[in-house]
Amino acid sequence: MNLTTLGIGIATGIALGGVYSLIGLGFTLVVASTRLFLFVFESVVALGGILAFWFLNDEGWPLAAAVVAICLVGAVSGLLLDITVHRPLIGRVRDMGVAVLVATIGLSIAADAVLSLLFGGDPRQTQAYVSATPFIIAQIPLQWSFVVIVSVLIAIASGFAWSLRHTSIGHQLVALQQDHEGAQLLGVRVSRLTTGVFALAGLLSALAGFLITPLADASATTGSTLIIPAFAAMAVGGFGSFTGAIVGGMVVGLVEGIVPLYANVNAVNPILLGIIVLVLLIRPVGMFGRPDLVREY
Amino acid sequence: MTAVESAPAPGTRRAFRTPRHLTGGIRAGLWVVLLVLIVIMPLFVSSYRLFQIELILLYVGASSGLNISVGYAGEMLLSQATVMGAAAYAGGLLTLNEHWSLLASLPAALAVAIIWQMIIGLAGLRIRGLYLGLVSFFSVLVFANIVDLLQGWTGGDDGLIGVQQLFSSQSTNGNTYSYETVVIIAVVSVVVASQFVASSWGLRLRALRDSPYGLAVSGVSLTRTKLATYVVSAIPAGLCGWCLAFVNQSVSPSIFGLSLTLVLFAGVELVGPGTIVGPLIGTGLLEIYSNLVSPFSSYNVLGLGLLLAVVILVFPNGIRRGGGRTIEALRDRYRHRRSPGGDAASAPGGPPASATAAETEAEQTGFDRALVLESLKSVEALHPLSFPTAEPLLKVRDLRRSFDGNLAVADASFEVKAGGIMALIGDNGSGKTTIINMISGLLRPDAGSVVICGQLATGRSAHQVSALGVTRTFQIPQLIGELTVRENVEVGLLRAHGVGFARGVLAGFATWKNQRMLRAEADEICRLLGLSESEIGTRIEQLPLGLRRLAEVGRAIATGSPVICLDEPAAGLNSKELHELGRALLALQQSNRAILLVEHNVRFVMGVCDDIVLLRHGEVVGIYPDVRSNPLPEELRTFFSNVWVEAAE
């Protein structure tokens, strides 16, 4: 075991962490503004990968067109989710959180099944969006796609941070996250804003599904395998916190990148579970979590 | 017409319903027929179908365990599939490798199941909701990894092959014996779960789900309730998982993965979470469907997923509840047509109707002490508590608390004697509720102490503080919406009179005497509060705020605590309810209890209270004893007149 291997492990970990963070950001947007967990965004992640294969490999579209199309499809699916799952339940249900969770688990099972019927069950290698030839820093061969993933994450995260602080929509979003009813009383168009949040979350999920293609082949099950570490990331970082989603994503990514170098690959998940339990026992809301989202009483 | 009189009276509605004992009889009859059908199934079907039915029965049995945690207790412990898995592996390994007998391996498997559940549930002691769901969900993935890590022992991904059958299929009637054993295991699983919730634990679990604060301030430990939930929910899973190993004659990690988790969870949520039969029907339907379509086809998953989504969107509270609601609504429409004069406010589930809310507002201050005292003479007083009256029951010393640097309470000190009623008054944000939160142990003070009945309460958890002899009500009543007023009052009796864990698990059905006693006591307390027979039997979610507040006061009385803190008990009460509340408080006073109340209704405060503590910006401005006999001090007069002016505006 040498430093080069460790370096590759860390680089892979950071890239994986970037993808988990991106998926986590989509979930966090929705959790923070509506306190709801829409499991079905994992299918949107899978959809992103499958569309990438379809547009780039089958149809031979230019990269830019494919990215735009994938983002659009993601945004539209987020919008549809708001209309079909979120809105019909408002005001009709005792426990909105559970109802939405269960309904979207059902939807995502169905959506994955449809995807696998249409796309076939086998994972397929998507054409790379950047050169697959690694570049070398300090004897460590690095993938260009890692650089893309991390840069996109940094761009989106800083864009978020900036617009939350400096734009009117950002302020409204902060108000919505802190006090749903209060925001409504202040004249924030809550339902319109929520629709926007869903669309943005859908966009992020599809984009994450596209970006991961060099690391994981496109298939109907990609989303459901990625969502588990993304969940773990949010739990460690704290639900509803953007910082938490990113830090948690990195922690989980690094564990996944490094642990297999030294131990059985099957040890990854038990170690992650251990980390989650440990973090939550010390800080029940996760590292950066918002107490009001966890303690509902 | 007051809100009280317009509350739905179940008696009148029942007139249009088949008599209860009759429907109960029909229902019981149907279940017996179904059970007999299941038992005689081997006479009709092929051995392959029989095998499928065995699987369905075992999953249905296990779902009744998940229902305990998810449906009744509201603990999102989704590890049920892996608990089954742990028991299956224990059973399989012990019989195959260690050559234990089938019967000897059962208790061992059960123990393994419970221990595994506790390990996962450990995290649940501090977290709730989504977080617990996530951690336990994660355990489902980890299970397969652990099986892989212990490959040499468990056979890894390939699974454990060659596990024996329950009864050899070569022997005469072997298949039938096996099948009937499965039926027994499934029935026992359901019985264990049902009888646990039939005892007073059923109430305790629902209180944990819907009003954990209410449960804690009634002196019941949330942690112990959770632990009990985890253990009991693991029993059906353990039994059925153990049995599954011998039915499949193999154990493999893939069976106990995501899809079983989802089927069990969906089955519980689908029809009626928190009822006995709902999850049985739900899981049964899902399993029957997937066995008909063939479990491994994409269409099976597609159908299951869609079904789940559509059902939740149409009946977000579960089919049973949703369907029940629809029937109630129809019945109500029918009823209105029958009696055109019926007032609109009597719609079930209707919140405090707006028409009466206005009246309530107008009559809010109408509280007459003399009238209350007069009516009190006709009520047999509560059992008086004997306390050394010289020593105050509640002593608050230099209590201090800040939030993010803002001082909410600054060195507040006061005491309440036995037989005293003290009011905490002050503007919004002056720290009244914060003080009550610290007294009841829900909030830790930064400094200072609370002494209850001579014992230091500071530093203890809420239920321990409550056990010292203090309880409270909340500004937003913490009650179980789907249960009646009586049952909510019973929550207060749980600490002293609830049945023990072992009795609940082993002989829950035999605790009917205890149930009857709880009912009778709760009834008596409700009557003291002036609640009518029909109000006592009405679900909380159908009652206006005023009656909900009274129900909370009832729960507080039921705990038998000598110190009772009330957080704005009069807000939203109409004059009749105010009268009843005042009567209850004066009755409590006569029974030598100490009462501390936060209240804005000046007439009510002046009518009921002896002493007043005035707070401003977290500091005690003054303590004014005997406000009804002494002339009103200047500060109070200023404060009251401000309140009046604000009210007038």
mmCIF file of N, CA and C in Angstrom, chain B residues 67-132:
data_model
loop_
_atom_site.group_PDB
_atom_site.id
_atom_site.type_symbol
_atom_site.label_atom_id
_atom_site.label_comp_id
_atom_site.label_asym_id
_atom_site.label_seq_id
_atom_site.Cartn_x
_atom_site.Cartn_y
_atom_site.Cartn_z
ATOM 1 N N ASN B 67 -46.081 -2.973 12.570
ATOM 2 C CA ASN B 67 -47.199 -2.088 12.893
ATOM 3 C C ASN B 67 -47.093 -1.536 14.313
ATOM 4 N N ILE B 68 -46.535 -2.348 15.220
ATOM 5 C CA ILE B 68 -46.361 -1.877 16.597
ATOM 6 C C ILE B 68 -45.471 -0.641 16.609
ATOM 7 N N SER B 69 -44.331 -0.723 15.917
ATOM 8 C CA SER B 69 -43.415 0.407 15.974
ATOM 9 C C SER B 69 -43.861 1.543 15.062
ATOM 10 N N VAL B 70 -44.163 1.250 13.808
ATOM 11 C CA VAL B 70 -44.479 2.326 12.859
ATOM 12 C C VAL B 70 -45.914 2.828 13.029
ATOM 13 N N GLY B 71 -46.862 1.892 13.127
ATOM 14 C CA GLY B 71 -48.268 2.276 13.164
ATOM 15 C C GLY B 71 -48.687 2.841 14.513
ATOM 16 N N TYR B 72 -48.390 2.109 15.584
ATOM 17 C CA TYR B 72 -48.867 2.542 16.892
ATOM 18 C C TYR B 72 -47.949 3.568 17.528
ATOM 19 N N ALA B 73 -46.637 3.255 17.570
ATOM 20 C CA ALA B 73 -45.743 4.126 18.323
ATOM 21 C C ALA B 73 -45.161 5.245 17.466
ATOM 22 N N GLY B 74 -45.379 5.187 16.140
ATOM 23 C CA GLY B 74 -44.864 6.234 15.275
ATOM 24 C C GLY B 74 -43.354 6.270 15.200
ATOM 25 N N GLU B 75 -42.707 5.159 15.568
ATOM 26 C CA GLU B 75 -41.250 5.084 15.471
ATOM 27 C C GLU B 75 -40.917 4.469 14.112
ATOM 28 N N MET B 76 -40.226 5.250 13.290
ATOM 29 C CA MET B 76 -39.957 4.778 11.925
ATOM 30 C C MET B 76 -38.821 3.759 11.913
ATOM 31 N N LEU B 77 -39.058 2.644 12.563
ATOM 32 C CA LEU B 77 -38.027 1.610 12.653
ATOM 33 C C LEU B 77 -38.233 0.633 11.495
ATOM 34 N N LEU B 78 -37.499 0.862 10.415
ATOM 35 C CA LEU B 78 -37.769 0.116 9.191
ATOM 36 C C LEU B 78 -36.910 -1.127 9.040
ATOM 37 N N SER B 79 -36.322 -1.581 10.140
ATOM 38 C CA SER B 79 -35.380 -2.693 10.055
ATOM 39 C C SER B 79 -36.062 -4.054 10.138
ATOM 40 N N GLN B 80 -37.390 -4.073 10.086
ATOM 41 C CA GLN B 80 -38.128 -5.320 10.295
ATOM 42 C C GLN B 80 -37.642 -6.472 9.416
ATOM 43 N N ALA B 81 -37.348 -6.190 8.144
ATOM 44 C CA ALA B 81 -36.917 -7.259 7.237
ATOM 45 C C ALA B 81 -35.631 -7.894 7.738
ATOM 46 N N THR B 82 -34.702 -7.063 8.216
ATOM 47 C CA THR B 82 -33.430 -7.635 8.667
ATOM 48 C C THR B 82 -33.594 -8.337 10.006
ATOM 49 N N VAL B 83 -34.554 -7.924 10.801
ATOM 50 C CA VAL B 83 -34.822 -8.636 12.054
ATOM 51 C C VAL B 83 -35.304 -10.048 11.723
ATOM 52 N N MET B 84 -36.175 -10.140 10.705
ATOM 53 C CA MET B 84 -36.571 -11.465 10.219
ATOM 54 C C MET B 84 -35.343 -12.236 9.773
ATOM 55 N N GLY B 85 -34.476 -11.535 9.051
ATOM 56 C CA GLY B 85 -33.269 -12.170 8.534
ATOM 57 C C GLY B 85 -32.382 -12.695 9.638
ATOM 58 N N ALA B 86 -32.201 -11.886 10.676
ATOM 59 C CA ALA B 86 -31.348 -12.300 11.787
ATOM 60 C C ALA B 86 -31.890 -13.583 12.418
ATOM 61 N N ALA B 87 -33.209 -13.631 12.607
ATOM 62 C CA ALA B 87 -33.812 -14.824 13.200
ATOM 63 C C ALA B 87 -33.679 -16.018 12.264
ATOM 64 N N ALA B 88 -33.859 -15.768 10.964
ATOM 65 C CA ALA B 88 -33.753 -16.862 9.991
ATOM 66 C C ALA B 88 -32.347 -17.440 9.999
ATOM 67 N N TYR B 89 -31.340 -16.547 9.996
ATOM 68 C CA TYR B 89 -29.966 -17.041 10.026
ATOM 69 C C TYR B 89 -29.684 -17.789 11.319
ATOM 70 N N ALA B 90 -30.174 -17.261 12.434
ATOM 71 C CA ALA B 90 -29.949 -17.935 13.715
ATOM 72 C C ALA B 90 -30.551 -19.335 13.668
ATOM 73 N N GLY B 91 -31.800 -19.435 13.218
ATOM 74 C CA GLY B 91 -32.469 -20.733 13.139
ATOM 75 C C GLY B 91 -31.728 -21.676 12.206
ATOM 76 N N GLY B 92 -31.401 -21.166 11.015
ATOM 77 C CA GLY B 92 -30.742 -21.992 10.015
ATOM 78 C C GLY B 92 -29.379 -22.476 10.474
ATOM 79 N N LEU B 93 -28.561 -21.563 10.987
ATOM 80 C CA LEU B 93 -27.199 -21.915 11.396
ATOM 81 C C LEU B 93 -27.201 -22.896 12.560
ATOM 82 N N LEU B 94 -28.065 -22.624 13.542
ATOM 83 C CA LEU B 94 -28.072 -23.487 14.731
ATOM 84 C C LEU B 94 -28.500 -24.906 14.381
ATOM 85 N N THR B 95 -29.490 -25.052 13.507
ATOM 86 C CA THR B 95 -29.947 -26.407 13.180
ATOM 87 C C THR B 95 -28.997 -27.089 12.206
ATOM 88 N N LEU B 96 -28.482 -26.321 11.237
ATOM 89 C CA LEU B 96 -27.663 -26.920 10.183
ATOM 90 C C LEU B 96 -26.239 -27.212 10.681
ATOM 91 N N ASN B 97 -25.600 -26.217 11.262
ATOM 92 C CA ASN B 97 -24.196 -26.379 11.650
ATOM 93 C C ASN B 97 -24.032 -26.928 13.062
ATOM 94 N N GLU B 98 -24.892 -26.498 13.968
ATOM 95 C CA GLU B 98 -24.719 -26.903 15.364
ATOM 96 C C GLU B 98 -25.623 -28.071 15.736
ATOM 97 N N HIS B 99 -26.454 -28.473 14.781
ATOM 98 C CA HIS B 99 -27.345 -29.626 14.988
ATOM 99 C C HIS B 99 -28.265 -29.470 16.188
ATOM 100 N N TRP B 100 -28.720 -28.259 16.430
ATOM 101 C CA TRP B 100 -29.743 -28.070 17.457
ATOM 102 C C TRP B 100 -31.063 -28.597 16.922
ATOM 103 N N SER B 101 -31.960 -28.891 17.846
ATOM 104 C CA SER B 101 -33.283 -29.287 17.382
ATOM 105 C C SER B 101 -34.039 -28.025 16.980
ATOM 106 N N LEU B 102 -35.065 -28.230 16.146
ATOM 107 C CA LEU B 102 -35.879 -27.106 15.681
ATOM 108 C C LEU B 102 -36.387 -26.266 16.844
ATOM 109 N N LEU B 103 -36.987 -26.960 17.812
ATOM 110 C CA LEU B 103 -37.626 -26.243 18.918
ATOM 111 C C LEU B 103 -36.627 -25.467 19.750
ATOM 112 N N ALA B 104 -35.434 -26.077 19.956
ATOM 113 C CA ALA B 104 -34.430 -25.408 20.778
ATOM 114 C C ALA B 104 -33.928 -24.146 20.089
ATOM 115 N N SER B 105 -33.944 -24.152 18.758
ATOM 116 C CA SER B 105 -33.399 -22.997 18.047
ATOM 117 C C SER B 105 -34.372 -21.812 18.067
ATOM 118 N N LEU B 106 -35.653 -22.070 18.361
ATOM 119 C CA LEU B 106 -36.626 -20.973 18.310
ATOM 120 C C LEU B 106 -36.350 -19.863 19.321
ATOM 121 N N PRO B 107 -36.189 -20.226 20.615
ATOM 122 C CA PRO B 107 -35.913 -19.129 21.559
ATOM 123 C C PRO B 107 -34.609 -18.413 21.242
ATOM 124 N N ALA B 108 -33.599 -19.168 20.778
ATOM 125 C CA ALA B 108 -32.324 -18.542 20.441
ATOM 126 C C ALA B 108 -32.521 -17.539 19.299
ATOM 127 N N ALA B 109 -33.287 -17.969 18.289
ATOM 128 C CA ALA B 109 -33.525 -17.097 17.144
ATOM 129 C C ALA B 109 -34.266 -15.840 17.585
ATOM 130 N N LEU B 110 -35.223 -16.030 18.484
ATOM 131 C CA LEU B 110 -36.008 -14.901 18.982
ATOM 132 C C LEU B 110 -35.101 -13.908 19.706
ATOM 133 N N ALA B 111 -34.178 -14.476 20.504
ATOM 134 C CA ALA B 111 -33.256 -13.609 21.238
ATOM 135 C C ALA B 111 -32.370 -12.826 20.279
ATOM 136 N N VAL B 112 -31.864 -13.524 19.240
ATOM 137 C CA VAL B 112 -31.023 -12.845 18.248
ATOM 138 C C VAL B 112 -31.800 -11.708 17.590
ATOM 139 N N ALA B 113 -33.061 -11.994 17.235
ATOM 140 C CA ALA B 113 -33.886 -10.982 16.580
ATOM 141 C C ALA B 113 -34.022 -9.751 17.465
ATOM 142 N N ILE B 114 -34.318 -9.983 18.745
ATOM 143 C CA ILE B 114 -34.529 -8.850 19.653
ATOM 144 C C ILE B 114 -33.238 -8.060 19.831
ATOM 145 N N ILE B 115 -32.121 -8.782 19.957
ATOM 146 C CA ILE B 115 -30.841 -8.078 20.158
ATOM 147 C C ILE B 115 -30.495 -7.228 18.934
ATOM 148 N N TRP B 116 -30.677 -7.803 17.754
ATOM 149 C CA TRP B 116 -30.393 -7.052 16.521
ATOM 150 C C TRP B 116 -31.268 -5.795 16.450
ATOM 151 N N GLN B 117 -32.538 -5.962 16.778
ATOM 152 C CA GLN B 117 -33.451 -4.812 16.756
ATOM 153 C C GLN B 117 -32.995 -3.730 17.738
ATOM 154 N N MET B 118 -32.531 -4.174 18.914
ATOM 155 C CA MET B 118 -32.098 -3.209 19.928
ATOM 156 C C MET B 118 -30.867 -2.448 19.464
ATOM 157 N N ILE B 119 -29.957 -3.150 18.774
ATOM 158 C CA ILE B 119 -28.734 -2.483 18.300
ATOM 159 C C ILE B 119 -29.124 -1.340 17.349
ATOM 160 N N ILE B 120 -30.051 -1.648 16.446
ATOM 161 C CA ILE B 120 -30.457 -0.602 15.507
ATOM 162 C C ILE B 120 -31.270 0.471 16.223
ATOM 163 N N GLY B 121 -32.131 0.021 17.137
ATOM 164 C CA GLY B 121 -32.990 0.959 17.846
ATOM 165 C C GLY B 121 -32.227 1.873 18.782
ATOM 166 N N LEU B 122 -31.018 1.455 19.157
ATOM 167 C CA LEU B 122 -30.199 2.264 20.060
ATOM 168 C C LEU B 122 -30.129 3.707 19.577
ATOM 169 N N ALA B 123 -29.923 3.843 18.265
ATOM 170 C CA ALA B 123 -29.855 5.193 17.704
ATOM 171 C C ALA B 123 -31.194 5.897 17.873
ATOM 172 N N GLY B 124 -32.278 5.101 17.844
ATOM 173 C CA GLY B 124 -33.611 5.686 17.901
ATOM 174 C C GLY B 124 -33.929 6.305 19.246
ATOM 175 N N LEU B 125 -33.132 5.975 20.258
ATOM 176 C CA LEU B 125 -33.418 6.544 21.569
ATOM 177 C C LEU B 125 -33.183 8.051 21.559
ATOM 178 N N ARG B 126 -32.352 8.521 20.657
ATOM 179 C CA ARG B 126 -32.113 9.961 20.635
ATOM 180 C C ARG B 126 -32.699 10.637 19.407
ATOM 181 N N ILE B 127 -33.037 9.874 18.393
ATOM 182 C CA ILE B 127 -33.533 10.529 17.187
ATOM 183 C C ILE B 127 -34.912 10.014 16.835
ATOM 184 N N ARG B 128 -35.569 10.763 15.982
ATOM 185 C CA ARG B 128 -36.944 10.434 15.641
ATOM 186 C C ARG B 128 -37.173 10.620 14.157
ATOM 187 N N GLY B 129 -38.372 10.239 13.755
ATOM 188 C CA GLY B 129 -38.837 10.581 12.418
ATOM 189 C C GLY B 129 -37.898 10.139 11.317
ATOM 190 N N LEU B 130 -37.614 11.063 10.410
ATOM 191 C CA LEU B 130 -36.811 10.747 9.239
ATOM 192 C C LEU B 130 -35.472 10.132 9.610
ATOM 193 N N TYR B 131 -34.853 10.675 10.653
ATOM 194 C CA TYR B 131 -33.524 10.201 11.017
ATOM 195 C C TYR B 131 -33.552 8.737 11.408
ATOM 196 N N LEU B 132 -34.500 8.373 12.230
ATOM 197 C CA LEU B 132 -34.585 6.979 12.637
ATOM 198 C C LEU B 132 -34.911 6.118 11.430
#
